[in-house]
Amino acid sequence: MVKSMTGYGRAVKELDGYVISVELKSVNHRYFEFYSRCPRQYGFIDEKIKSFINSHVARGKIECYISIEALNTDSAEVAVNNTLASAYVKALKEIASTYNLKEDFGASTLSRFQDVLIVKKADEDEEKIWPLVKEVATEAVEKFIEMRSVEGKKLYDDVYSRSTFILDTVSFIEERSPQTVRDYNDKLMARVHELIGDVSLDENRIIQEVAIYADKVAVAEETVRLRSHIEQLREFLASDEAIGRKMDFLVQEINRETNTIGSKCNDVEIARKVVDMKAEIEKIREQIQNIE
């Protein structure tokens, strides 16, 4: 079934001494583009989570936010960046001296400056952490795909409905097209009679002229291809694969056949129907930009 490229999913779990959250959101994109943000000490997760998400999602710009909080803090150590602290002290004394201010700063003041205190944690076990993150990510992906599927159902209904309109219009054109030839024949006969009166006509010449006209305005090949394209479009809609890009190419072909019919027709009613078809095709094109 069709899936939208817009989606959101989030999961939070407490597992084996960690509180882990994974949040996913996506927007339209021509290809698969992935961006993740996770705590620095867990940087080894980036490529793993990208591969995992890509195994479930084919297209879209995906943003992934991972939070990992260790409940056991026994392994944490706070160190002082003495070089930076000394530089801050020197700068503060210079300010006090320059502006004749009291030196009233202490350790608590220094500790609030960025990077003066450094939190060091023991290296995390990659083999331990990744399975935990993957478990949470699996739940987040399920919610993410569920939302994409709900949005995809709306896209399916809309595109299918518009394809039905196009097929109905093709049927009208197929019925109307022969009538345009008959109308041309009648007009040609009437015009010739008007010009030459009761003089005998060369019927073969008129038949030949009508045949040439019929060949010029014949759209049978185009309508057959249009029906084939719409059938294929519906097959794509029913597919479980990522079919957005294929549908984009197919809609270009549908538009090309419609333009050809428009250029061949010499009939006001058909011309109006072609305009209506092109409007529906454009709406389909807009919708499939959202399909994975």
PDB file of C-alpha atoms in Angstrom:
ATOM      1  CA  MET A   1       0.000   0.000   0.000  1.00  0.00           C
ATOM      2  CA  VAL A   2       1.095   3.564  -0.682  1.00  0.00           C
ATOM      3  CA  LYS A   3       3.031   5.352   2.054  1.00  0.00           C
ATOM      4  CA  SER A   4       3.473   9.074   2.485  1.00  0.00           C
ATOM      5  CA  MET A   5       6.955  10.534   2.947  1.00  0.00           C
ATOM      6  CA  THR A   6       5.669  12.593   5.865  1.00  0.00           C
ATOM      7  CA  GLY A   7       5.725  10.806   9.197  1.00  0.00           C
ATOM      8  CA  TYR A   8       6.475  10.918  12.905  1.00  0.00           C
ATOM      9  CA  GLY A   9       7.203   8.300  15.529  1.00  0.00           C
ATOM     10  CA  ARG A  10       8.607   8.321  19.063  1.00  0.00           C
ATOM     11  CA  ALA A  11       9.338   5.649  21.659  1.00  0.00           C
ATOM     12  CA  VAL A  12      10.824   5.758  25.178  1.00  0.00           C
ATOM     13  CA  LYS A  13      11.898   2.767  27.270  1.00  0.00           C
ATOM     14  CA  GLU A  14      13.888   2.005  30.394  1.00  0.00           C
ATOM     15  CA  LEU A  15      16.170  -0.915  29.599  1.00  0.00           C
ATOM     16  CA  ASP A  16      19.030  -2.445  31.582  1.00  0.00           C
ATOM     17  CA  GLY A  17      19.878   0.721  33.529  1.00  0.00           C
ATOM     18  CA  TYR A  18      19.272   3.197  30.681  1.00  0.00           C
ATOM     19  CA  VAL A  19      16.392   5.444  29.713  1.00  0.00           C
ATOM     20  CA  ILE A  20      16.423   5.524  25.906  1.00  0.00           C
ATOM     21  CA  SER A  21      14.255   7.595  23.583  1.00  0.00           C
ATOM     22  CA  VAL A  22      14.197   7.553  19.778  1.00  0.00           C
ATOM     23  CA  GLU A  23      12.270  10.160  17.808  1.00  0.00           C
ATOM     24  CA  LEU A  24      11.793  10.124  14.034  1.00  0.00           C
ATOM     25  CA  LYS A  25      10.251  12.663  11.713  1.00  0.00           C
ATOM     26  CA  SER A  26      10.415  13.059   7.955  1.00  0.00           C
ATOM     27  CA  VAL A  27       9.469  15.312   5.053  1.00  0.00           C
ATOM     28  CA  ASN A  28       9.527  14.889   1.279  1.00  0.00           C
ATOM     29  CA  HIS A  29      12.800  14.288  -0.497  1.00  0.00           C
ATOM     30  CA  ARG A  30      13.739  12.828  -3.852  1.00  0.00           C
ATOM     31  CA  TYR A  31      16.079  10.285  -2.251  1.00  0.00           C
ATOM     32  CA  PHE A  32      16.812   8.866   1.195  1.00  0.00           C
ATOM     33  CA  GLU A  33      18.534  11.506   3.294  1.00  0.00           C
ATOM     34  CA  PHE A  34      19.283  10.783   6.945  1.00  0.00           C
ATOM     35  CA  TYR A  35      20.349  13.024   9.803  1.00  0.00           C
ATOM     36  CA  SER A  36      20.792  11.828  13.380  1.00  0.00           C
ATOM     37  CA  ARG A  37      21.624  13.476  16.659  1.00  0.00           C
ATOM     38  CA  CYS A  38      22.704  11.467  19.679  1.00  0.00           C
ATOM     39  CA  PRO A  39      24.989  12.028  22.704  1.00  0.00           C
ATOM     40  CA  ARG A  40      28.635  12.399  21.733  1.00  0.00           C
ATOM     41  CA  GLN A  41      29.843   9.316  23.602  1.00  0.00           C
ATOM     42  CA  TYR A  42      27.387   7.192  21.608  1.00  0.00           C
ATOM     43  CA  GLY A  43      28.570   8.337  18.190  1.00  0.00           C
ATOM     44  CA  PHE A  44      29.115   4.720  17.155  1.00  0.00           C
ATOM     45  CA  ILE A  45      25.312   4.418  16.882  1.00  0.00           C
ATOM     46  CA  ASP A  46      24.983   6.840  13.946  1.00  0.00           C
ATOM     47  CA  GLU A  47      25.775   4.445  11.099  1.00  0.00           C
ATOM     48  CA  LYS A  48      23.919   1.568  12.732  1.00  0.00           C
ATOM     49  CA  ILE A  49      20.710   3.566  13.187  1.00  0.00           C
ATOM     50  CA  LYS A  50      20.975   4.912   9.638  1.00  0.00           C
ATOM     51  CA  SER A  51      21.203   1.402   8.179  1.00  0.00           C
ATOM     52  CA  PHE A  52      18.378   0.207  10.397  1.00  0.00           C
ATOM     53  CA  ILE A  53      16.032   3.037   9.372  1.00  0.00           C
ATOM     54  CA  ASN A  54      16.984   2.689   5.704  1.00  0.00           C
ATOM     55  CA  SER A  55      15.979  -0.975   5.824  1.00  0.00           C
ATOM     56  CA  HIS A  56      12.426   0.188   6.587  1.00  0.00           C
ATOM     57  CA  VAL A  57      12.252   3.521   4.718  1.00  0.00           C
ATOM     58  CA  ALA A  58      13.248   4.041   1.084  1.00  0.00           C
ATOM     59  CA  ARG A  59      12.719   7.776   0.526  1.00  0.00           C
ATOM     60  CA  GLY A  60      12.364  10.985   2.459  1.00  0.00           C
ATOM     61  CA  LYS A  61      14.433  13.374   4.530  1.00  0.00           C
ATOM     62  CA  ILE A  62      14.622  11.651   7.918  1.00  0.00           C
ATOM     63  CA  GLU A  63      15.621  13.330  11.167  1.00  0.00           C
ATOM     64  CA  CYS A  64      16.401  11.034  14.090  1.00  0.00           C
ATOM     65  CA  TYR A  65      16.945  12.183  17.671  1.00  0.00           C
ATOM     66  CA  ILE A  66      18.340   9.724  20.209  1.00  0.00           C
ATOM     67  CA  SER A  67      18.569  10.281  23.943  1.00  0.00           C
ATOM     68  CA  ILE A  68      20.395   7.844  26.240  1.00  0.00           C
ATOM     69  CA  GLU A  69      20.438   8.472  29.984  1.00  0.00           C
ATOM     70  CA  ALA A  70      22.471   6.151  32.183  1.00  0.00           C
ATOM     71  CA  LEU A  71      20.702   5.626  35.524  1.00  0.00           C
ATOM     72  CA  ASN A  72      23.896   4.271  37.107  1.00  0.00           C
ATOM     73  CA  THR A  73      26.236   7.265  37.618  1.00  0.00           C
ATOM     74  CA  ASP A  74      28.940   5.432  39.591  1.00  0.00           C
ATOM     75  CA  SER A  75      31.176   5.400  36.533  1.00  0.00           C
ATOM     76  CA  ALA A  76      30.989   9.182  36.066  1.00  0.00           C
ATOM     77  CA  GLU A  77      33.914  11.426  36.976  1.00  0.00           C
ATOM     78  CA  VAL A  78      34.070  15.232  37.018  1.00  0.00           C
ATOM     79  CA  ALA A  79      37.444  16.756  36.120  1.00  0.00           C
ATOM     80  CA  VAL A  80      38.651  20.370  36.120  1.00  0.00           C
ATOM     81  CA  ASN A  81      40.035  21.956  33.004  1.00  0.00           C
ATOM     82  CA  ASN A  82      42.754  23.853  34.875  1.00  0.00           C
ATOM     83  CA  THR A  83      44.151  25.561  31.797  1.00  0.00           C
ATOM     84  CA  LEU A  84      40.794  27.072  30.942  1.00  0.00           C
ATOM     85  CA  ALA A  85      40.016  27.905  34.603  1.00  0.00           C
ATOM     86  CA  SER A  86      43.338  29.789  34.936  1.00  0.00           C
ATOM     87  CA  ALA A  87      42.549  31.773  31.799  1.00  0.00           C
ATOM     88  CA  TYR A  88      39.151  32.755  33.209  1.00  0.00           C
ATOM     89  CA  VAL A  89      40.723  33.826  36.540  1.00  0.00           C
ATOM     90  CA  LYS A  90      43.285  35.945  34.699  1.00  0.00           C
ATOM     91  CA  ALA A  91      40.544  37.560  32.594  1.00  0.00           C
ATOM     92  CA  LEU A  92      38.371  38.284  35.626  1.00  0.00           C
ATOM     93  CA  LYS A  93      41.293  39.879  37.515  1.00  0.00           C
ATOM     94  CA  GLU A  94      42.072  42.023  34.480  1.00  0.00           C
ATOM     95  CA  ILE A  95      38.450  43.227  34.363  1.00  0.00           C
ATOM     96  CA  ALA A  96      38.518  44.012  38.122  1.00  0.00           C
ATOM     97  CA  SER A  97      41.793  45.948  37.765  1.00  0.00           C
ATOM     98  CA  THR A  98      40.805  47.836  34.647  1.00  0.00           C
ATOM     99  CA  TYR A  99      37.452  48.976  35.977  1.00  0.00           C
ATOM    100  CA  ASN A 100      38.424  49.249  39.658  1.00  0.00           C
ATOM    101  CA  LEU A 101      36.035  46.484  40.697  1.00  0.00           C
ATOM    102  CA  LYS A 102      36.091  44.167  43.688  1.00  0.00           C
ATOM    103  CA  GLU A 103      37.410  40.654  43.038  1.00  0.00           C
ATOM    104  CA  ASP A 104      34.412  38.806  44.477  1.00  0.00           C
ATOM    105  CA  PHE A 105      34.417  35.724  42.286  1.00  0.00           C
ATOM    106  CA  GLY A 106      34.965  32.261  43.706  1.00  0.00           C
ATOM    107  CA  ALA A 107      34.959  28.592  42.746  1.00  0.00           C
ATOM    108  CA  SER A 108      31.185  28.517  42.188  1.00  0.00           C
ATOM    109  CA  THR A 109      31.510  31.397  39.723  1.00  0.00           C
ATOM    110  CA  LEU A 110      34.280  29.675  37.792  1.00  0.00           C
ATOM    111  CA  SER A 111      32.392  26.380  37.687  1.00  0.00           C
ATOM    112  CA  ARG A 112      29.573  27.985  35.743  1.00  0.00           C
ATOM    113  CA  PHE A 113      31.809  28.918  32.810  1.00  0.00           C
ATOM    114  CA  GLN A 114      31.539  26.594  29.852  1.00  0.00           C
ATOM    115  CA  ASP A 115      33.926  23.606  29.774  1.00  0.00           C
ATOM    116  CA  VAL A 116      35.650  24.445  33.074  1.00  0.00           C
ATOM    117  CA  LEU A 117      34.143  21.282  34.539  1.00  0.00           C
ATOM    118  CA  ILE A 118      34.365  18.200  32.351  1.00  0.00           C
ATOM    119  CA  VAL A 119      32.190  15.155  32.950  1.00  0.00           C
ATOM    120  CA  LYS A 120      34.038  11.980  32.058  1.00  0.00           C
ATOM    121  CA  LYS A 121      32.226   8.719  31.744  1.00  0.00           C
ATOM    122  CA  ALA A 122      33.542   5.241  31.241  1.00  0.00           C
ATOM    123  CA  ASP A 123      33.527   4.122  27.617  1.00  0.00           C
ATOM    124  CA  GLU A 124      30.205   2.590  26.691  1.00  0.00           C
ATOM    125  CA  ASP A 125      29.995  -0.997  25.523  1.00  0.00           C
ATOM    126  CA  GLU A 126      28.869  -0.839  21.894  1.00  0.00           C
ATOM    127  CA  GLU A 127      27.731  -4.455  21.894  1.00  0.00           C
ATOM    128  CA  LYS A 128      25.558  -3.742  24.910  1.00  0.00           C
ATOM    129  CA  ILE A 129      24.099  -0.356  23.974  1.00  0.00           C
ATOM    130  CA  TRP A 130      23.145  -0.905  20.328  1.00  0.00           C
ATOM    131  CA  PRO A 131      20.664  -3.793  20.927  1.00  0.00           C
ATOM    132  CA  LEU A 132      18.911  -1.618  23.513  1.00  0.00           C
ATOM    133  CA  VAL A 133      18.717   1.355  21.154  1.00  0.00           C
ATOM    134  CA  LYS A 134      17.541  -0.922  18.328  1.00  0.00           C
ATOM    135  CA  GLU A 135      14.694  -2.238  20.479  1.00  0.00           C
ATOM    136  CA  VAL A 136      13.453   1.301  21.141  1.00  0.00           C
ATOM    137  CA  ALA A 137      14.051   2.313  17.531  1.00  0.00           C
ATOM    138  CA  THR A 138      11.947  -0.624  16.337  1.00  0.00           C
ATOM    139  CA  GLU A 139       8.940   0.681  18.259  1.00  0.00           C
ATOM    140  CA  ALA A 140       9.532   4.225  17.011  1.00  0.00           C
ATOM    141  CA  VAL A 141       9.779   3.004  13.402  1.00  0.00           C
ATOM    142  CA  GLU A 142       6.533   1.058  13.746  1.00  0.00           C
ATOM    143  CA  LYS A 143       4.701   4.208  14.853  1.00  0.00           C
ATOM    144  CA  PHE A 144       6.499   6.202  12.158  1.00  0.00           C
ATOM    145  CA  ILE A 145       5.451   3.800   9.381  1.00  0.00           C
ATOM    146  CA  GLU A 146       1.916   3.597  10.751  1.00  0.00           C
ATOM    147  CA  MET A 147       1.549   7.360  10.382  1.00  0.00           C
ATOM    148  CA  ARG A 148       3.038   7.218   6.893  1.00  0.00           C
ATOM    149  CA  SER A 149       0.542   4.505   5.963  1.00  0.00           C
ATOM    150  CA  VAL A 150      -2.429   6.521   7.248  1.00  0.00           C
ATOM    151  CA  GLU A 151      -1.317   9.508   5.165  1.00  0.00           C
ATOM    152  CA  GLY A 152      -0.616   7.161   2.259  1.00  0.00           C
ATOM    153  CA  LYS A 153      -4.210   5.872   2.293  1.00  0.00           C
ATOM    154  CA  LYS A 154      -5.439   9.436   1.766  1.00  0.00           C
ATOM    155  CA  LEU A 155      -3.039   9.860  -1.157  1.00  0.00           C
ATOM    156  CA  TYR A 156      -4.175   6.516  -2.600  1.00  0.00           C
ATOM    157  CA  ASP A 157      -7.849   7.498  -2.484  1.00  0.00           C
ATOM    158  CA  ASP A 158      -7.200  10.875  -4.066  1.00  0.00           C
ATOM    159  CA  VAL A 159      -4.974   9.624  -6.912  1.00  0.00           C
ATOM    160  CA  TYR A 160      -7.270   6.648  -7.633  1.00  0.00           C
ATOM    161  CA  SER A 161     -10.300   8.935  -7.820  1.00  0.00           C
ATOM    162  CA  ARG A 162      -8.553  11.270 -10.253  1.00  0.00           C
ATOM    163  CA  SER A 163      -7.417   8.338 -12.392  1.00  0.00           C
ATOM    164  CA  THR A 164     -11.087   7.276 -12.638  1.00  0.00           C
ATOM    165  CA  PHE A 165     -11.976  10.737 -13.897  1.00  0.00           C
ATOM    166  CA  ILE A 166      -9.256  10.453 -16.555  1.00  0.00           C
ATOM    167  CA  LEU A 167     -10.566   7.042 -17.692  1.00  0.00           C
ATOM    168  CA  ASP A 168     -14.109   8.406 -17.927  1.00  0.00           C
ATOM    169  CA  THR A 169     -12.818  11.298 -20.018  1.00  0.00           C
ATOM    170  CA  VAL A 170     -10.909   8.898 -22.282  1.00  0.00           C
ATOM    171  CA  SER A 171     -14.178   7.000 -22.852  1.00  0.00           C
ATOM    172  CA  PHE A 172     -15.890  10.254 -23.824  1.00  0.00           C
ATOM    173  CA  ILE A 173     -13.087  11.094 -26.275  1.00  0.00           C
ATOM    174  CA  GLU A 174     -13.234   7.607 -27.827  1.00  0.00           C
ATOM    175  CA  GLU A 175     -16.977   8.005 -28.377  1.00  0.00           C
ATOM    176  CA  ARG A 176     -16.767  11.591 -29.548  1.00  0.00           C
ATOM    177  CA  SER A 177     -13.794  11.271 -31.928  1.00  0.00           C
ATOM    178  CA  PRO A 178     -15.611   9.348 -34.745  1.00  0.00           C
ATOM    179  CA  GLN A 179     -18.432  11.865 -34.539  1.00  0.00           C
ATOM    180  CA  THR A 180     -15.991  14.689 -35.290  1.00  0.00           C
ATOM    181  CA  VAL A 181     -15.084  12.937 -38.555  1.00  0.00           C
ATOM    182  CA  ARG A 182     -18.757  12.581 -39.511  1.00  0.00           C
ATOM    183  CA  ASP A 183     -19.326  16.235 -38.650  1.00  0.00           C
ATOM    184  CA  TYR A 184     -16.377  17.198 -40.849  1.00  0.00           C
ATOM    185  CA  ASN A 185     -17.784  15.130 -43.726  1.00  0.00           C
ATOM    186  CA  ASP A 186     -21.177  16.819 -43.427  1.00  0.00           C
ATOM    187  CA  LYS A 187     -19.642  20.287 -43.246  1.00  0.00           C
ATOM    188  CA  LEU A 188     -17.394  19.571 -46.217  1.00  0.00           C
ATOM    189  CA  MET A 189     -20.314  18.338 -48.322  1.00  0.00           C
ATOM    190  CA  ALA A 190     -22.415  21.337 -47.358  1.00  0.00           C
ATOM    191  CA  ARG A 191     -19.589  23.735 -48.171  1.00  0.00           C
ATOM    192  CA  VAL A 192     -18.929  22.175 -51.567  1.00  0.00           C
ATOM    193  CA  HIS A 193     -22.626  22.306 -52.450  1.00  0.00           C
ATOM    194  CA  GLU A 194     -22.671  25.920 -51.383  1.00  0.00           C
ATOM    195  CA  LEU A 195     -19.777  26.721 -53.694  1.00  0.00           C
ATOM    196  CA  ILE A 196     -20.654  24.762 -56.815  1.00  0.00           C
ATOM    197  CA  GLY A 197     -24.405  24.351 -56.491  1.00  0.00           C
ATOM    198  CA  ASP A 198     -25.931  21.405 -58.337  1.00  0.00           C
ATOM    199  CA  VAL A 199     -22.831  20.517 -60.333  1.00  0.00           C
ATOM    200  CA  SER A 200     -22.007  16.822 -59.894  1.00  0.00           C
ATOM    201  CA  LEU A 201     -19.485  16.133 -57.175  1.00  0.00           C
ATOM    202  CA  ASP A 202     -16.385  13.996 -57.272  1.00  0.00           C
ATOM    203  CA  GLU A 203     -17.369  11.832 -54.310  1.00  0.00           C
ATOM    204  CA  ASN A 204     -14.087   9.924 -54.374  1.00  0.00           C
ATOM    205  CA  ARG A 205     -12.195  13.183 -53.906  1.00  0.00           C
ATOM    206  CA  ILE A 206     -14.370  14.098 -50.951  1.00  0.00           C
ATOM    207  CA  ILE A 207     -13.968  10.624 -49.431  1.00  0.00           C
ATOM    208  CA  GLN A 208     -10.227  10.971 -49.810  1.00  0.00           C
ATOM    209  CA  GLU A 209     -10.275  14.378 -48.137  1.00  0.00           C
ATOM    210  CA  VAL A 210     -12.335  13.047 -45.230  1.00  0.00           C
ATOM    211  CA  ALA A 211      -9.977  10.080 -44.855  1.00  0.00           C
ATOM    212  CA  ILE A 212      -6.986  12.397 -44.633  1.00  0.00           C
ATOM    213  CA  TYR A 213      -8.776  14.440 -41.987  1.00  0.00           C
ATOM    214  CA  ALA A 214      -9.752  11.318 -40.048  1.00  0.00           C
ATOM    215  CA  ASP A 215      -6.129  10.194 -40.001  1.00  0.00           C
ATOM    216  CA  LYS A 216      -4.994  13.563 -38.687  1.00  0.00           C
ATOM    217  CA  VAL A 217      -7.473  13.635 -35.812  1.00  0.00           C
ATOM    218  CA  ALA A 218      -7.369   9.916 -34.942  1.00  0.00           C
ATOM    219  CA  VAL A 219      -6.480   9.471 -31.267  1.00  0.00           C
ATOM    220  CA  ALA A 220      -7.085   5.738 -30.870  1.00  0.00           C
ATOM    221  CA  GLU A 221      -3.408   4.999 -30.275  1.00  0.00           C
ATOM    222  CA  GLU A 222      -3.171   7.708 -27.630  1.00  0.00           C
ATOM    223  CA  THR A 223      -6.306   6.608 -25.785  1.00  0.00           C
ATOM    224  CA  VAL A 224      -5.125   2.980 -25.762  1.00  0.00           C
ATOM    225  CA  ARG A 225      -1.788   4.038 -24.277  1.00  0.00           C
ATOM    226  CA  LEU A 226      -3.565   6.257 -21.755  1.00  0.00           C
ATOM    227  CA  ARG A 227      -5.644   3.316 -20.564  1.00  0.00           C
ATOM    228  CA  SER A 228      -2.494   1.230 -20.268  1.00  0.00           C
ATOM    229  CA  HIS A 229      -0.724   3.965 -18.285  1.00  0.00           C
ATOM    230  CA  ILE A 230      -3.662   4.355 -15.891  1.00  0.00           C
ATOM    231  CA  GLU A 231      -3.748   0.587 -15.349  1.00  0.00           C
ATOM    232  CA  GLN A 232      -0.044   0.645 -14.510  1.00  0.00           C
ATOM    233  CA  LEU A 233      -0.568   3.630 -12.223  1.00  0.00           C
ATOM    234  CA  ARG A 234      -3.128   1.658 -10.259  1.00  0.00           C
ATOM    235  CA  GLU A 235      -0.789  -1.316 -10.050  1.00  0.00           C
ATOM    236  CA  PHE A 236       1.802   0.990  -8.514  1.00  0.00           C
ATOM    237  CA  LEU A 237      -0.784   2.256  -6.018  1.00  0.00           C
ATOM    238  CA  ALA A 238      -1.423  -1.314  -4.883  1.00  0.00           C
ATOM    239  CA  SER A 239       2.299  -2.136  -4.536  1.00  0.00           C
ATOM    240  CA  ASP A 240       4.091  -2.431  -1.198  1.00  0.00           C
ATOM    241  CA  GLU A 241       7.303  -1.092  -2.715  1.00  0.00           C
ATOM    242  CA  ALA A 242       8.518   2.501  -2.861  1.00  0.00           C
ATOM    243  CA  ILE A 243       6.920   3.612  -6.123  1.00  0.00           C
ATOM    244  CA  GLY A 244       6.895   7.425  -5.908  1.00  0.00           C
ATOM    245  CA  ARG A 245       9.631   8.017  -8.476  1.00  0.00           C
ATOM    246  CA  LYS A 246       8.222   5.443 -10.900  1.00  0.00           C
ATOM    247  CA  MET A 247       4.837   7.099 -10.657  1.00  0.00           C
ATOM    248  CA  ASP A 248       6.425  10.457 -11.378  1.00  0.00           C
ATOM    249  CA  PHE A 249       7.842   9.144 -14.663  1.00  0.00           C
ATOM    250  CA  LEU A 250       4.538   7.473 -15.528  1.00  0.00           C
ATOM    251  CA  VAL A 251       2.568  10.681 -14.994  1.00  0.00           C
ATOM    252  CA  GLN A 252       4.905  12.403 -17.445  1.00  0.00           C
ATOM    253  CA  GLU A 253       3.876   9.817 -20.055  1.00  0.00           C
ATOM    254  CA  ILE A 254       0.192  10.302 -19.235  1.00  0.00           C
ATOM    255  CA  ASN A 255       0.613  14.034 -19.680  1.00  0.00           C
ATOM    256  CA  ARG A 256       2.428  13.520 -22.995  1.00  0.00           C
ATOM    257  CA  GLU A 257      -0.394  11.398 -24.450  1.00  0.00           C
ATOM    258  CA  THR A 258      -2.964  13.933 -23.261  1.00  0.00           C
ATOM    259  CA  ASN A 259      -1.051  16.765 -24.940  1.00  0.00           C
ATOM    260  CA  THR A 260      -0.979  14.785 -28.190  1.00  0.00           C
ATOM    261  CA  ILE A 261      -4.752  14.330 -28.074  1.00  0.00           C
ATOM    262  CA  GLY A 262      -5.132  18.035 -27.449  1.00  0.00           C
ATOM    263  CA  SER A 263      -2.966  18.922 -30.434  1.00  0.00           C
ATOM    264  CA  LYS A 264      -4.842  16.530 -32.756  1.00  0.00           C
ATOM    265  CA  CYS A 265      -8.385  17.297 -31.785  1.00  0.00           C
ATOM    266  CA  ASN A 266     -10.301  19.825 -33.816  1.00  0.00           C
ATOM    267  CA  ASP A 267     -13.354  19.742 -31.643  1.00  0.00           C
ATOM    268  CA  VAL A 268     -14.435  22.150 -28.900  1.00  0.00           C
ATOM    269  CA  GLU A 269     -15.920  19.488 -26.639  1.00  0.00           C
ATOM    270  CA  ILE A 270     -12.834  17.287 -26.771  1.00  0.00           C
ATOM    271  CA  ALA A 271     -10.619  20.312 -26.239  1.00  0.00           C
ATOM    272  CA  ARG A 272     -12.520  21.146 -23.058  1.00  0.00           C
ATOM    273  CA  LYS A 273     -12.164  17.588 -21.809  1.00  0.00           C
ATOM    274  CA  VAL A 274      -8.437  17.667 -22.496  1.00  0.00           C
ATOM    275  CA  VAL A 275      -8.144  20.791 -20.344  1.00  0.00           C
ATOM    276  CA  ASP A 276     -10.003  19.008 -17.539  1.00  0.00           C
ATOM    277  CA  MET A 277      -7.702  15.983 -17.870  1.00  0.00           C
ATOM    278  CA  LYS A 278      -4.589  18.116 -17.710  1.00  0.00           C
ATOM    279  CA  ALA A 279      -5.871  19.749 -14.518  1.00  0.00           C
ATOM    280  CA  GLU A 280      -6.387  16.319 -12.927  1.00  0.00           C
ATOM    281  CA  ILE A 281      -2.976  15.106 -14.102  1.00  0.00           C
ATOM    282  CA  GLU A 282      -1.334  18.115 -12.509  1.00  0.00           C
ATOM    283  CA  LYS A 283      -3.101  17.372  -9.226  1.00  0.00           C
ATOM    284  CA  ILE A 284      -1.932  13.758  -9.413  1.00  0.00           C
ATOM    285  CA  ARG A 285       1.612  14.979 -10.056  1.00  0.00           C
ATOM    286  CA  GLU A 286       1.425  17.158  -6.946  1.00  0.00           C
ATOM    287  CA  GLN A 287       0.126  14.301  -4.821  1.00  0.00           C
ATOM    288  CA  ILE A 288       2.720  11.757  -5.859  1.00  0.00           C
ATOM    289  CA  GLN A 289       5.482  14.138  -4.760  1.00  0.00           C
ATOM    290  CA  ASN A 290       4.385  13.044  -1.262  1.00  0.00           C
ATOM    291  CA  ILE A 291       4.504   9.306  -2.002  1.00  0.00           C
ATOM    292  CA  GLU A 292       7.506   7.253  -0.892  1.00  0.00           C
TER     293      GLU A 292
END
